[in-house]
């Protein structure tokens, strides 16, 4: 249970994989504040089928060693991970309300793997202006994007 994380794992700041999956949740997952003590995810952070609007409750995160994967989150409007310094990859799928990727460029200069963006309402990648290198492929489909700047 997300709400019990701080009680069950007091002082926990590093996790291997973090999956927030609301597929079978009733009521929907709308609050992830109980995970705010986590500063490092050594592997994947996956957020699927939730009712959250932002990941800003996880703004203490500085590292995601592998991929930040967000799928089928109908209400997500922003990412909000302003303190990331390490990101292995970025996977955004079916996020109809996500209109900005800002919040990733404050301290992040490269993405260790690829970038996949599909069925997202982002019309600009201006939020990635601090990224100078993507060490994998970039795939964009079904978005209003007209340019990949600043990822050229």
GROMACS .gro file of C-alpha atoms in nm, residues 17-150:
model
  134
   17UNK     CA    1   1.206  -0.080  -0.898
   18UNK     CA    2   0.912   0.139  -0.812
   19UNK     CA    3   0.583   0.051  -0.978
   20UNK     CA    4   0.271   0.253  -0.908
   21UNK     CA    5  -0.001   0.055  -1.084
   22UNK     CA    6  -0.358   0.160  -1.039
   23UNK     CA    7  -0.504  -0.102  -1.274
   24UNK     CA    8  -0.699  -0.276  -0.997
   25UNK     CA    9  -0.712   0.011  -0.747
   26UNK     CA   10  -1.045   0.114  -0.607
   27UNK     CA   11  -1.059   0.400  -0.542
   28UNK     CA   12  -0.806   0.525  -0.799
   29UNK     CA   13  -0.454   0.616  -0.688
   30UNK     CA   14  -0.451   0.996  -0.665
   31UNK     CA   15  -0.193   1.065  -0.395
   32UNK     CA   16   0.166   0.943  -0.382
   33UNK     CA   17   0.291   1.178  -0.108
   34UNK     CA   18   0.378   0.881   0.116
   35UNK     CA   19   0.662   0.800  -0.129
   36UNK     CA   20   0.823   1.145  -0.094
   37UNK     CA   21   1.120   1.014   0.108
   38UNK     CA   22   1.253   0.824  -0.195
   39UNK     CA   23   1.553   0.996  -0.351
   40UNK     CA   24   1.681   0.717  -0.576
   41UNK     CA   25   1.524   0.448  -0.793
   42UNK     CA   26   1.810   0.228  -0.912
   43UNK     CA   27   1.608   0.062  -1.189
   44UNK     CA   28   1.264   0.159  -1.325
   45UNK     CA   29   0.997   0.399  -1.209
   46UNK     CA   30   0.669   0.292  -1.367
   47UNK     CA   31   0.341   0.480  -1.321
   48UNK     CA   32   0.042   0.310  -1.484
   49UNK     CA   33  -0.333   0.374  -1.483
   50UNK     CA   34  -0.350   0.616  -1.192
   51UNK     CA   35  -0.556   0.925  -1.120
   52UNK     CA   36  -0.255   1.142  -1.031
   53UNK     CA   37  -0.202   1.474  -1.207
   54UNK     CA   38   0.171   1.513  -1.139
   55UNK     CA   39   0.472   1.330  -1.000
   56UNK     CA   40   0.570   1.640  -0.800
   57UNK     CA   41   0.521   1.446  -0.473
   58UNK     CA   42   0.839   1.263  -0.581
   59UNK     CA   43   1.037   1.585  -0.631
   60UNK     CA   44   1.307   1.459  -0.392
   61UNK     CA   45   1.403   1.201  -0.655
   62UNK     CA   46   1.748   1.270  -0.794
   63UNK     CA   47   1.808   0.944  -0.982
   64UNK     CA   48   1.616   0.697  -1.193
   65UNK     CA   49   1.882   0.450  -1.304
   66UNK     CA   50   1.677   0.297  -1.581
   67UNK     CA   51   1.352   0.419  -1.735
   68UNK     CA   52   1.083   0.661  -1.621
   69UNK     CA   53   0.780   0.490  -1.772
   70UNK     CA   54   0.439   0.656  -1.758
   71UNK     CA   55   0.147   0.488  -1.933
   72UNK     CA   56  -0.229   0.533  -1.949
   73UNK     CA   57  -0.258   0.809  -1.690
   74UNK     CA   58  -0.556   1.004  -1.818
   75UNK     CA   59  -0.527   1.292  -1.570
   76UNK     CA   60  -0.149   1.349  -1.569
   77UNK     CA   61  -0.080   1.710  -1.670
   78UNK     CA   62   0.284   1.751  -1.565
   79UNK     CA   63   0.587   1.545  -1.471
   80UNK     CA   64   0.726   1.759  -1.188
   81UNK     CA   65   1.053   1.576  -1.119
   82UNK     CA   66   1.260   1.893  -1.087
   83UNK     CA   67   1.561   1.746  -0.905
   84UNK     CA   68   1.657   1.458  -1.133
   85UNK     CA   69   2.026   1.441  -1.218
   86UNK     CA   70   2.023   1.086  -1.362
   87UNK     CA   71   1.764   0.939  -1.597
   88UNK     CA   72   1.817   0.615  -1.786
   89UNK     CA   73   1.530   0.652  -2.034
   90UNK     CA   74   1.197   0.822  -2.089
   91UNK     CA   75   0.881   0.639  -2.198
   92UNK     CA   76   0.553   0.833  -2.224
   93UNK     CA   77   0.245   0.655  -2.361
   94UNK     CA   78  -0.121   0.750  -2.369
   95UNK     CA   79  -0.111   1.061  -2.152
   96UNK     CA   80  -0.382   1.274  -2.314
   97UNK     CA   81  -0.358   1.565  -2.067
   98UNK     CA   82   0.022   1.587  -2.049
   99UNK     CA   83   0.101   1.908  -2.233
  100UNK     CA   84   0.450   1.980  -2.103
  101UNK     CA   85   0.767   1.789  -2.024
  102UNK     CA   86   0.907   2.074  -1.817
  103UNK     CA   87   1.039   1.972  -1.482
  104UNK     CA   88   1.303   1.740  -1.624
  105UNK     CA   89   1.557   1.998  -1.730
  106UNK     CA   90   1.654   2.169  -1.405
  107UNK     CA   91   1.953   1.945  -1.328
  108UNK     CA   92   1.936   1.684  -1.602
  109UNK     CA   93   2.183   1.710  -1.891
  110UNK     CA   94   2.154   1.370  -2.054
  111UNK     CA   95   1.926   1.072  -2.088
  112UNK     CA   96   2.115   0.745  -2.062
  113UNK     CA   97   1.886   0.550  -2.293
  114UNK     CA   98   1.613   0.631  -2.540
  115UNK     CA   99   1.311   0.857  -2.549
  116UNK     CA  100   0.971   0.722  -2.655
  117UNK     CA  101   0.670   0.955  -2.673
  118UNK     CA  102   0.336   0.831  -2.812
  119UNK     CA  103  -0.020   0.955  -2.775
  120UNK     CA  104   0.077   1.247  -2.555
  121UNK     CA  105  -0.060   1.602  -2.584
  122UNK     CA  106   0.287   1.763  -2.572
  123UNK     CA  107   0.329   2.027  -2.843
  124UNK     CA  108   0.684   2.127  -2.749
  125UNK     CA  109   0.992   1.967  -2.600
  126UNK     CA  110   1.108   2.301  -2.460
  127UNK     CA  111   1.105   2.142  -2.115
  128UNK     CA  112   1.406   1.935  -2.220
  129UNK     CA  113   1.630   2.232  -2.305
  130UNK     CA  114   1.893   2.124  -2.054
  131UNK     CA  115   1.935   1.785  -2.223
  132UNK     CA  116   2.248   1.786  -2.437
  133UNK     CA  117   2.266   1.413  -2.506
  134UNK     CA  118   2.030   1.118  -2.553
  135UNK     CA  119   2.224   0.792  -2.559
  136UNK     CA  120   1.952   0.598  -2.741
  137UNK     CA  121   1.693   0.642  -3.008
  138UNK     CA  122   1.418   0.903  -3.004
  139UNK     CA  123   1.072   0.791  -3.115
  140UNK     CA  124   0.775   1.027  -3.133
  141UNK     CA  125   0.428   0.939  -3.264
  142UNK     CA  126   0.070   1.064  -3.236
  143UNK     CA  127   0.152   1.399  -3.078
  144UNK     CA  128   0.105   1.761  -3.189
  145UNK     CA  129   0.484   1.804  -3.198
  146UNK     CA  130   0.618   1.972  -3.511
  147UNK     CA  131   0.988   1.966  -3.416
  148UNK     CA  132   1.222   1.768  -3.195
  149UNK     CA  133   1.405   2.082  -3.079
  150UNK     CA  134   1.593   2.085  -2.845
   0.00000   0.00000   0.00000
